[in-house]
Coordinates of C-alpha atoms in Angstrom, one line a residue:
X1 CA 0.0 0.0 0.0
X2 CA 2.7 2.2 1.1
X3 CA 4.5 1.8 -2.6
X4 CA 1.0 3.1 -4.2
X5 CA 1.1 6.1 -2.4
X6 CA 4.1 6.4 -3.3
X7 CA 3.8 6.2 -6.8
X8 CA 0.9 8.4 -6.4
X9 CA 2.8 11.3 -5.0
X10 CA 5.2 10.6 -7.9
X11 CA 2.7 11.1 -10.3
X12 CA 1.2 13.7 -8.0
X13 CA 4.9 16.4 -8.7
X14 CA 4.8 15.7 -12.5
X15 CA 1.4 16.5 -12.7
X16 CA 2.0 19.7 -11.0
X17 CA 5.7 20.1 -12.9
X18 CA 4.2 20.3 -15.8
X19 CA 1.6 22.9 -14.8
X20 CA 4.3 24.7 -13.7
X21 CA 5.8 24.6 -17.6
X22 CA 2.5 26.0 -19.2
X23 CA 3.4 29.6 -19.2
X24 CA 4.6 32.0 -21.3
X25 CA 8.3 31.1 -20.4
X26 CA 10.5 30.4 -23.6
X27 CA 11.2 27.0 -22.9
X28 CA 8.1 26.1 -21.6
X29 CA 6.6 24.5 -25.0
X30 CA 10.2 22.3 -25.8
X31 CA 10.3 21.5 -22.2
X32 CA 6.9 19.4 -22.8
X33 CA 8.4 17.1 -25.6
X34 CA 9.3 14.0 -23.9
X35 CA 11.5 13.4 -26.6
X36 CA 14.4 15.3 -26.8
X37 CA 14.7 14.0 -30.9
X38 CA 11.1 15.0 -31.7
X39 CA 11.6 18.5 -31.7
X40 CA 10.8 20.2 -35.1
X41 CA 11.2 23.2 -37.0
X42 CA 7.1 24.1 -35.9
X43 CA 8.4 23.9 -32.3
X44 CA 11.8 25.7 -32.6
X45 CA 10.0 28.2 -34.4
X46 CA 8.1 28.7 -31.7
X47 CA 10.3 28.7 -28.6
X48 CA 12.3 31.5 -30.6
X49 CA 9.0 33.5 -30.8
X50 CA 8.1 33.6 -27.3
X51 CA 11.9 34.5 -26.5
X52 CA 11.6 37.2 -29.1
X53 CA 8.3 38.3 -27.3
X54 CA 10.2 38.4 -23.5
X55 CA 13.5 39.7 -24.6
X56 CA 12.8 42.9 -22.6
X57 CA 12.8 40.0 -19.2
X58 CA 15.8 39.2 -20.3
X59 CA 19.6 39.8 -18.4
X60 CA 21.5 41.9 -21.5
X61 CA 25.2 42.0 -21.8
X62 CA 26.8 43.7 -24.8
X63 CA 30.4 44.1 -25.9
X64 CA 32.6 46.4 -27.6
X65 CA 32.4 47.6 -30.5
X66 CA 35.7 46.1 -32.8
X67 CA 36.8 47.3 -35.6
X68 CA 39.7 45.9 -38.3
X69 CA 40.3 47.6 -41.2
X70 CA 36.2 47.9 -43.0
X71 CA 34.9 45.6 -40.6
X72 CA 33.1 46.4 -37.6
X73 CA 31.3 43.8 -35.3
X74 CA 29.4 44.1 -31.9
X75 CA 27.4 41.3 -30.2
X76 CA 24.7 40.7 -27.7
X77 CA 23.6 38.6 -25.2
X78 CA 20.5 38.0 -23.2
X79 CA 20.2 35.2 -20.6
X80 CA 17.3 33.5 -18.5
X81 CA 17.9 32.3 -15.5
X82 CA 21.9 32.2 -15.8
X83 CA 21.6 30.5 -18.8
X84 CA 22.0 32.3 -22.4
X85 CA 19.0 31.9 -24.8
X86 CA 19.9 34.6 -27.4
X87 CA 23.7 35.5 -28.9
X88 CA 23.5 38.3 -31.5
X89 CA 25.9 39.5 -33.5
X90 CA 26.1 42.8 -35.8
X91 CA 28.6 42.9 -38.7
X92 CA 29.1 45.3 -40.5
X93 CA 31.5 45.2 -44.0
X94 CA 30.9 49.3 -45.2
X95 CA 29.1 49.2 -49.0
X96 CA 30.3 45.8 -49.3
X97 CA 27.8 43.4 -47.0
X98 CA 26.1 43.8 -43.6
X99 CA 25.5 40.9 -41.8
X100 CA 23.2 39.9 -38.3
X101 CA 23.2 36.8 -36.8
X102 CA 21.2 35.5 -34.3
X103 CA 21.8 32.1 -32.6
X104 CA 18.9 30.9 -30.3
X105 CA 19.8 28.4 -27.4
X106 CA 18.0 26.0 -25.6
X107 CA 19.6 23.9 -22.1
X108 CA 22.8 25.8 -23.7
X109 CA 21.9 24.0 -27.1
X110 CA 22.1 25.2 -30.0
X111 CA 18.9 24.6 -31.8
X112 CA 18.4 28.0 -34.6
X113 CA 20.3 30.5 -36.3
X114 CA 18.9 33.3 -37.7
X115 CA 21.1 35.1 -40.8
X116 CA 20.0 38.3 -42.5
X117 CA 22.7 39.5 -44.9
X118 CA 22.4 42.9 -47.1
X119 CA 24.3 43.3 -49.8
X120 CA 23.6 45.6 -52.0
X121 CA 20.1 46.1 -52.9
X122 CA 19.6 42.7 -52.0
X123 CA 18.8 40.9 -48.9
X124 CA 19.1 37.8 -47.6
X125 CA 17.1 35.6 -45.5
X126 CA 18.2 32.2 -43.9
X127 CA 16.7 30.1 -41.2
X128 CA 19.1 26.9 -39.9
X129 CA 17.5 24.5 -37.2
X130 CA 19.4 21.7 -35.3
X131 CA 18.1 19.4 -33.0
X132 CA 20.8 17.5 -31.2
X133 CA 23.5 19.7 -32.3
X134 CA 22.9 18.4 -35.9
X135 CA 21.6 20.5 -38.7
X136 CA 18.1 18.7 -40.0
X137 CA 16.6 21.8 -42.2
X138 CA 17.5 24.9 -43.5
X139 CA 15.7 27.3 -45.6
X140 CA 16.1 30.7 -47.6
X141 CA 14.6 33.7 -49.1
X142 CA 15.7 36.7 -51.1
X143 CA 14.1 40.0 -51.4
X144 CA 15.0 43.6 -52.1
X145 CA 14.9 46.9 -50.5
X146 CA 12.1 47.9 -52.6
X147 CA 9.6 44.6 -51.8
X148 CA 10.2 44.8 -48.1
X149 CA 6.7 44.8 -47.7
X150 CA 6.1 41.7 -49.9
X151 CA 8.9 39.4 -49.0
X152 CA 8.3 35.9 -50.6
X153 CA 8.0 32.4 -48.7
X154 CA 11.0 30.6 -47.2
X155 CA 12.8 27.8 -49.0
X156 CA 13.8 24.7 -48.7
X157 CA 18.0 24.1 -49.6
X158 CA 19.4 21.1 -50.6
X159 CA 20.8 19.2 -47.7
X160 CA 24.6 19.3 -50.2
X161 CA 25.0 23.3 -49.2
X162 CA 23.9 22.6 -45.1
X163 CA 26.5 24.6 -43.0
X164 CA 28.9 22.5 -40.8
X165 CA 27.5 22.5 -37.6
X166 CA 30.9 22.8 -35.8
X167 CA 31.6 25.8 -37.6
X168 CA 28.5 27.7 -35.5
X169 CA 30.5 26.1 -32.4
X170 CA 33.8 28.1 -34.0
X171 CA 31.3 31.4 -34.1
X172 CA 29.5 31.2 -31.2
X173 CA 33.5 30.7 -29.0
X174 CA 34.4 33.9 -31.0
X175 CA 31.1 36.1 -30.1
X176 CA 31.9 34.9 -26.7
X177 CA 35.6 35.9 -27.1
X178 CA 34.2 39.4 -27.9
X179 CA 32.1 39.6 -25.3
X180 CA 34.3 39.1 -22.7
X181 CA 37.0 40.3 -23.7
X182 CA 39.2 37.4 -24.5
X183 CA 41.9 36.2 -26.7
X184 CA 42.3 38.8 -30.0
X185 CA 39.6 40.9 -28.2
X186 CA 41.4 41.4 -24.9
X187 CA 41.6 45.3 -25.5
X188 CA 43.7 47.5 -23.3
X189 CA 44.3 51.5 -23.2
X190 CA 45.9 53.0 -26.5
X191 CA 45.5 56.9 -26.2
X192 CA 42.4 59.8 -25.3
X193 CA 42.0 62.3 -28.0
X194 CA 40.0 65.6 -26.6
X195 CA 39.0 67.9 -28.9
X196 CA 36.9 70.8 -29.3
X197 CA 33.9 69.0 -31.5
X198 CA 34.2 65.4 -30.5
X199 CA 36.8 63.7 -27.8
X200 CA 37.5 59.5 -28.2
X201 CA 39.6 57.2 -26.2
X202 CA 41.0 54.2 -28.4
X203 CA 41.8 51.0 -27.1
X204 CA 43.6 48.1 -29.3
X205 CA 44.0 44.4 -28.5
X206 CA 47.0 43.7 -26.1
X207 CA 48.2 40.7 -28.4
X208 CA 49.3 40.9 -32.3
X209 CA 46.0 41.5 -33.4
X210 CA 44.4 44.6 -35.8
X211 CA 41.5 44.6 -33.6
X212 CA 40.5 48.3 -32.1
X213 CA 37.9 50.4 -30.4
X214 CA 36.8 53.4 -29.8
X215 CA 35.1 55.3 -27.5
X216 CA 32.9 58.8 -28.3
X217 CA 33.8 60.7 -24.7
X218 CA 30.5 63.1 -24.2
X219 CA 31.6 63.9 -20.5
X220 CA 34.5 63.6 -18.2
X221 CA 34.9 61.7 -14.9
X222 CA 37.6 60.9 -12.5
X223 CA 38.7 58.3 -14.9
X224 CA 38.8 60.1 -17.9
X225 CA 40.9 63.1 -15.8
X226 CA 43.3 60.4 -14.6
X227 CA 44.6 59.7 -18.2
X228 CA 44.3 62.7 -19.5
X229 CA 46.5 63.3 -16.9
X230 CA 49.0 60.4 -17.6
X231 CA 48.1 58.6 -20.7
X232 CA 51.8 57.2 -21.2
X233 CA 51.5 55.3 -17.6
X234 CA 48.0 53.8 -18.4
X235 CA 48.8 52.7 -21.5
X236 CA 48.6 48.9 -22.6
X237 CA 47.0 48.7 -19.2
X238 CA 43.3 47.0 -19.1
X239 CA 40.8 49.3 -17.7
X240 CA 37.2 48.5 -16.3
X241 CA 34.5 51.2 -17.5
X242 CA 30.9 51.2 -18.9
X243 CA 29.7 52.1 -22.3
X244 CA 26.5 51.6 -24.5
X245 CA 25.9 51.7 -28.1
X246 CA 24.0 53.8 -29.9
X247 CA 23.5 54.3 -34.2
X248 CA 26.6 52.1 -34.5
X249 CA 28.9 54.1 -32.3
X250 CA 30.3 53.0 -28.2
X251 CA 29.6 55.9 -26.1
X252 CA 31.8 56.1 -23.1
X253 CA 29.7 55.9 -19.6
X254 CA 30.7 58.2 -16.6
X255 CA 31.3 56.6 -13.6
X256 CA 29.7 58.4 -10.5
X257 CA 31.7 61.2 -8.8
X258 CA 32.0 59.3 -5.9
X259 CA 33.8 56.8 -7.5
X260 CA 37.6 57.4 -8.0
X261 CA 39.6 56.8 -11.4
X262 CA 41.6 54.3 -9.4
X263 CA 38.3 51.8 -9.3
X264 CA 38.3 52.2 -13.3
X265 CA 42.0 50.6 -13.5
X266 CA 42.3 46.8 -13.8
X267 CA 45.5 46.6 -11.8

């Protein structure tokens, strides 16, 4: 009798677990497939929906904006509940092509990629899903600026041009690279510039790298005064500051007044 009531309370939690799961939370829907290999492109599509709707509930990190030669890049990241559910990155190549990506996680699986390319008049639409890190559809569309408002139907590619699904694994370690500031994006202090219309600090990668950024300075802090003062004994030094983006330009963030430049040096 004793094991029935067991088994009953059993039942009893996954009953209630899975009331728990019908809400608007993105995972909710894939977390009712008992089947981790029937997940589909309807579902995906889906779960990348609702985190498209709750992006706002989201915890948002963004980095730096690099550039190397023509090529700028910047990238995003929300998470949910520590874990990430959305990597975005923004690439920008001048006249030549402009290119957004946006990589969709679930249980810190990969499971769509989102690619809109512009080049040109010309733009590019292409949806990759993967279920079990494996790449099982992928489909395409083409429009231009003109028939924005009229884009035609996605389609189906031929399973010969699928993307390798360890190369997204290659992208995804080098938006994380740029996010936190690793490897060829580990960026330390080059040199403030002010000037009388616009004032910029640069910062370039501390290994051999051509990776730079800079900084649009619209007000001073204790920070900013402390290498103005000395730039030649910060530089090639890592410093800690806030920034945001804004029309594809960092903007340097003042600290408080009450905090000193000395907190701003990574020493």
């Amino acid at each position: 009798m004793k094991f029935f009531n067991a088994l009953a309370s059993v039942y009893l939690l996954c009953v209630l677990y899975s009331c728990n799961l019908k809400s608007n939370h993105p995972q909710a829907e894939l977390a009712q497939d008992s089947v981790a290999t029937a997940i589909n492109e309807k579902i995906i599509s889906s779960y990348a929906d609702s985190i498209d709707k709750n992006i706002d509930k989201t915890e948002k990190k963004i980095s730096l904006l690099y550039n190397i030669r023509d090529h700028s890049l910047y990238v995003e990241q929300y998470q949910g509940n520590g874990n990430t559910v959305l990597l975005l990155s923004n690439e920008d190549n001048g006249a030549l092509k402009n290119t957004r990506k946006t990589f969709y996680f679930k249980n810190d699986s990969l499971v769509l990629v989102k690619t809109s390319s512009l080049q040109g008049p010309v733009l590019k639409d292409t949806l990759t899903y993967l279920r079990n890190n494996t790449i099982f559809k992928i489909a395409q569309r083409e429009s231009t600026n003109e028939s924005q408002q009229k884009k035609p139907s996605y389609k189906m590619i031929g399973t010969s041009n699928k993307t390798n699904p360890e190369a997204y694994q290659q992208q995804i370690k080098f938006l994380q690279d740029a996010l936190t500031q690793q490897n060829q994006f580990e960026m330390v202090f080059e040199a403030i510039h002010i000037l009388p219309e616009e004032s910029y600090m640069s910062l370039k990668s501390k290994i051999n790298s051509a990776y730079q950024a800079t900084l649009l300075i619209e007000e001073k802090d204790a920070l900013v005064d402390s290498l103005l003062a000395d730039p030649l004994k910060y530089k090639g030094e890592k410093i800690r500051f806030n920034w945001i983006i804004k029309d594809k330009q960092a903007i340097y963030v003042p600290v408080a007044s009450k905090v000193t430049s000395a907190k701003g040096l990574n020493k």
